[in-house]
CSV table of C-alpha atoms in Angstrom, one decimal:
chain,number,residue,atom,x,y,z
N,843,MET,CA,149.3,64.1,0.6
N,844,LYS,CA,147.0,66.9,0.5
N,845,ASP,CA,143.8,65.0,0.0
N,846,ILE,CA,144.3,63.5,3.1
N,847,HIS,CA,145.1,66.1,5.3
N,848,TYR,CA,141.0,67.7,4.1
N,849,LEU,CA,140.2,63.9,5.4
N,850,MET,CA,142.0,63.9,8.2
N,851,GLU,CA,140.7,68.1,8.8
N,852,VAL,CA,136.6,67.3,9.0
N,853,GLU,CA,137.0,63.8,10.5
N,854,SER,CA,138.7,65.3,13.6
N,855,LYS,CA,135.9,68.2,14.0
N,856,GLY,CA,133.4,65.6,13.8
N,857,ARG,CA,131.1,69.1,12.7
N,858,THR,CA,132.2,72.3,10.6
N,859,THR,CA,131.8,74.3,7.7
N,860,TYR,CA,133.9,74.8,4.1
N,861,ASN,CA,135.3,78.3,4.8
N,862,GLU,CA,136.2,76.7,8.2
N,863,VAL,CA,138.0,73.8,7.0
N,864,ALA,CA,139.4,75.7,4.1
N,865,ASP,CA,141.0,78.9,6.2
N,866,GLU,CA,142.2,76.4,8.9
N,867,LEU,CA,144.7,74.5,6.2
N,868,VAL,CA,145.2,77.8,4.3
N,869,ALA,CA,147.1,79.3,8.0
N,870,GLU,CA,148.7,76.0,8.2
N,871,PHE,CA,150.5,76.5,4.6
N,872,SER,CA,151.1,79.9,5.0
N,873,ASP,CA,152.9,79.2,8.0
N,874,PRO,CA,156.9,79.2,7.0
N,875,SER,CA,157.3,76.7,9.8
N,876,ASN,CA,155.2,74.2,8.4
N,877,SER,CA,156.2,74.7,4.7
N,878,VAL,CA,158.7,73.6,2.2
N,879,LEU,CA,157.5,76.0,-0.3
N,880,SER,CA,159.2,79.0,-1.6
N,881,PRO,CA,157.2,82.1,-1.6
N,882,ASP,CA,156.5,82.1,-4.3
N,883,GLN,CA,154.7,78.6,-4.8
N,884,GLN,CA,152.8,79.2,-1.1
N,885,GLN,CA,151.3,82.5,-2.9
N,886,TYR,CA,149.9,80.0,-6.2
N,887,ASP,CA,149.5,77.4,-3.2
N,888,GLU,CA,147.0,79.4,-0.8
N,889,LYS,CA,145.1,80.6,-3.6
N,890,ASN,CA,144.2,77.2,-5.2
N,891,ILE,CA,144.0,75.4,-1.3
N,892,ARG,CA,140.3,76.9,-1.7
N,893,PRO,CA,138.6,75.6,-4.0
N,894,ARG,CA,141.1,71.6,-3.8
N,895,VAL,CA,139.0,71.7,-0.7
N,896,TYR,CA,135.7,72.5,-1.9
N,897,ASP,CA,136.6,69.4,-4.2
N,898,ALA,CA,137.9,67.3,-2.2
N,899,LEU,CA,134.3,68.0,0.8
N,900,ASN,CA,132.9,67.1,-2.5
N,901,VAL,CA,133.8,64.1,-3.3
N,902,LEU,CA,133.9,62.8,0.7
N,903,MET,CA,129.9,64.0,0.6
N,904,ALA,CA,129.7,61.9,-3.1
N,905,MET,CA,130.7,59.0,-0.8
N,906,ASP,CA,128.8,59.4,2.1
N,907,ILE,CA,131.6,60.3,4.0
N,908,ILE,CA,130.3,62.8,5.0
N,909,SER,CA,127.1,65.2,4.9
N,910,LYS,CA,126.2,69.0,4.3
N,911,ASP,CA,123.6,70.5,6.0
N,912,LYS,CA,123.2,73.7,4.8
N,913,LYS,CA,127.1,75.6,5.2
N,914,GLU,CA,128.0,72.9,7.7
N,915,ILE,CA,129.8,69.5,7.2
N,916,GLN,CA,129.5,66.6,9.5
N,917,TRP,CA,131.7,63.3,9.9
N,918,ARG,CA,130.4,60.7,9.1
N,919,GLY,CA,132.5,57.9,8.7
N,920,LEU,CA,134.7,55.6,5.7
N,921,PRO,CA,132.5,52.9,5.1
N,922,ARG,CA,132.9,49.5,6.5
N,923,THR,CA,133.0,45.9,5.0
N,924,THR,CA,130.2,43.3,7.2
N,925,LEU,CA,130.3,39.2,6.5
N,926,ASN,CA,127.5,40.3,4.2
N,927,ASP,CA,128.5,42.7,2.2
N,928,ILE,CA,131.2,40.1,1.8
N,929,GLU,CA,128.7,37.3,1.3
N,930,GLU,CA,126.6,40.1,-1.5
N,931,LEU,CA,129.8,40.7,-2.9
N,932,LYS,CA,130.9,36.4,-3.9
N,933,THR,CA,127.5,35.7,-5.2
N,934,GLU,CA,127.0,38.5,-7.4
N,935,ARG,CA,131.2,37.5,-8.3
N,936,LEU,CA,129.4,33.7,-8.8
N,937,GLY,CA,126.7,35.4,-10.7
N,938,LEU,CA,128.7,37.5,-12.8
N,939,ARG,CA,131.2,34.4,-13.7
N,940,ASN,CA,128.3,31.9,-14.9
N,941,ARG,CA,126.5,34.7,-16.5
N,942,ILE,CA,130.5,34.5,-18.9
N,943,GLU,CA,131.0,30.9,-18.6
N,944,LYS,CA,127.1,30.7,-20.3
N,945,LYS,CA,128.5,34.1,-23.3
N,946,ALA,CA,131.3,32.0,-23.5
N,947,ALA,CA,129.7,29.0,-23.9
N,948,TYR,CA,127.3,30.6,-26.2
N,949,LEU,CA,130.3,32.4,-28.5
N,950,GLN,CA,131.9,28.7,-29.1
N,951,GLU,CA,128.9,27.7,-30.5
N,952,LEU,CA,128.5,30.5,-32.4
N,953,GLU,CA,131.7,30.4,-33.6
N,954,ASP,CA,131.1,25.9,-34.4
N,955,GLN,CA,128.2,27.0,-36.5
N,956,PHE,CA,130.3,29.5,-38.4
N,957,VAL,CA,133.0,27.4,-38.7
N,958,GLY,CA,130.3,24.3,-40.0
N,959,LEU,CA,128.7,27.6,-43.0
N,960,GLN,CA,132.1,27.8,-44.2
N,961,ASN,CA,132.7,24.0,-44.6
N,962,LEU,CA,129.8,23.5,-46.0
N,963,ILE,CA,129.9,26.3,-48.7
N,964,GLN,CA,133.5,25.1,-49.2
N,965,ARG,CA,132.2,22.0,-50.0
N,966,ASN,CA,129.8,23.2,-52.1
N,967,GLY,CA,132.4,24.8,-54.0
N,968,GLN,CA,134.2,21.8,-54.7
N,969,LEU,CA,131.3,20.0,-55.9
N,970,TYR,CA,130.4,23.1,-58.3
N,971,SER,CA,134.2,22.9,-60.0
N,972,SER,CA,134.1,20.0,-60.3
N,973,GLY,CA,131.6,19.5,-62.3
N,974,ASN,CA,129.1,17.5,-59.9
N,975,PRO,CA,127.3,19.7,-58.9
N,976,PRO,CA,124.3,18.5,-55.8
N,977,SER,CA,121.0,18.3,-57.0
N,978,GLY,CA,117.8,20.3,-55.6
N,979,GLY,CA,119.7,21.4,-52.2
N,980,VAL,CA,117.7,23.1,-48.9
N,981,SER,CA,117.6,26.8,-47.8
N,982,LEU,CA,118.9,27.7,-45.5
N,983,PRO,CA,117.4,28.6,-42.2
N,984,PHE,CA,115.3,25.3,-42.0
N,985,ILE,CA,113.6,23.0,-39.3
N,986,PHE,CA,114.4,18.9,-39.0
N,987,VAL,CA,111.9,17.3,-37.9
N,988,GLN,CA,112.9,13.8,-36.9
N,989,THR,CA,110.6,10.2,-35.5
N,990,ARG,CA,111.2,6.7,-35.6
N,991,PRO,CA,111.1,4.9,-39.1
N,992,HIS,CA,107.7,3.7,-38.8
N,993,ALA,CA,106.1,6.0,-37.5
N,994,THR,CA,102.7,7.3,-39.0
N,995,VAL,CA,102.7,11.0,-39.7
N,996,GLU,CA,99.8,13.3,-40.8
N,997,VAL,CA,101.2,16.5,-42.0
N,998,GLU,CA,98.8,19.3,-42.9
N,999,ILE,CA,99.3,22.6,-44.6
N,1000,SER,CA,97.0,26.1,-44.9
N,1001,GLU,CA,97.0,27.0,-48.1
N,1002,ASP,CA,99.2,30.1,-47.7
N,1003,MET,CA,102.0,28.1,-46.6
N,1004,GLN,CA,102.3,29.9,-43.0
N,1005,LEU,CA,100.8,26.7,-40.9
N,1006,VAL,CA,102.2,24.0,-40.6
N,1007,HIS,CA,100.5,21.4,-38.2
N,1008,PHE,CA,102.1,17.7,-37.7
N,1009,ASP,CA,100.5,15.1,-36.0
N,1010,PHE,CA,102.6,12.3,-35.4
N,1011,ASN,CA,100.3,9.8,-33.3
N,1012,SER,CA,101.6,9.6,-30.1
N,1013,THR,CA,105.3,8.4,-31.4
N,1014,PRO,CA,108.4,10.0,-29.8
N,1015,PHE,CA,109.7,13.0,-32.3
N,1016,GLU,CA,112.4,15.9,-32.2
N,1017,LEU,CA,113.2,18.6,-34.3
N,1018,HIS,CA,116.0,20.3,-34.9
N,1019,ASP,CA,117.9,23.6,-36.9
N,1020,ASP,CA,119.9,24.0,-39.4
N,1021,ASN,CA,122.8,24.7,-37.4
N,1022,TYR,CA,122.6,21.0,-35.5
N,1023,VAL,CA,122.6,19.7,-38.4
N,1024,ILE,CA,125.5,21.5,-40.1
N,1025,LYS,CA,127.2,19.9,-36.6
N,1026,ALA,CA,126.3,16.9,-37.4
N,1027,MET,CA,127.7,16.9,-40.6
N,1028,LYS,CA,131.2,17.7,-39.5
N,1029,GLU,CA,130.7,15.2,-36.9
N,1030,THR,CA,130.4,12.6,-39.4
N,1031,ALA,CA,133.2,13.9,-41.8
N,1032,LYS,CA,136.1,13.3,-39.1
């Protein structure tokens, strides 16, 4: 409640100093007719008013409600919200909401990938334990190239096996990663 009093004191003066505000508040709180405090509490309170005034005024300065020029402080006013501010906040809120939705979708995708890999591990474990292990296999990660069944595809691989060149001869094709394939396996198993 006292902090609001500091604010009102500075606003009413317009231009003042830290010391002037602190002196007036000390005088006000020292007045026995204004105070509900005992003399011991009043003495303690007087010792703490000045630092609290400085703290409160520094907060007001940080919030740009007052400004300081050397020892003088000046009232600038409380922040005002304009329609433009509200629109900016709405735009920012919408942007944040979109980011959250994208992150939620990405998290769902990661969860689906995790479940797909767990199912693959479980399926392979069952195949091995049944004594019917799969022959061959594909290492993860991989890329799957899909085109039409009768397409002519020319493939060139560099000697160091680092570069692969595909020529689909104008036939449409799609590239899929291992997550796409695992997800497709999950959907066909339903």
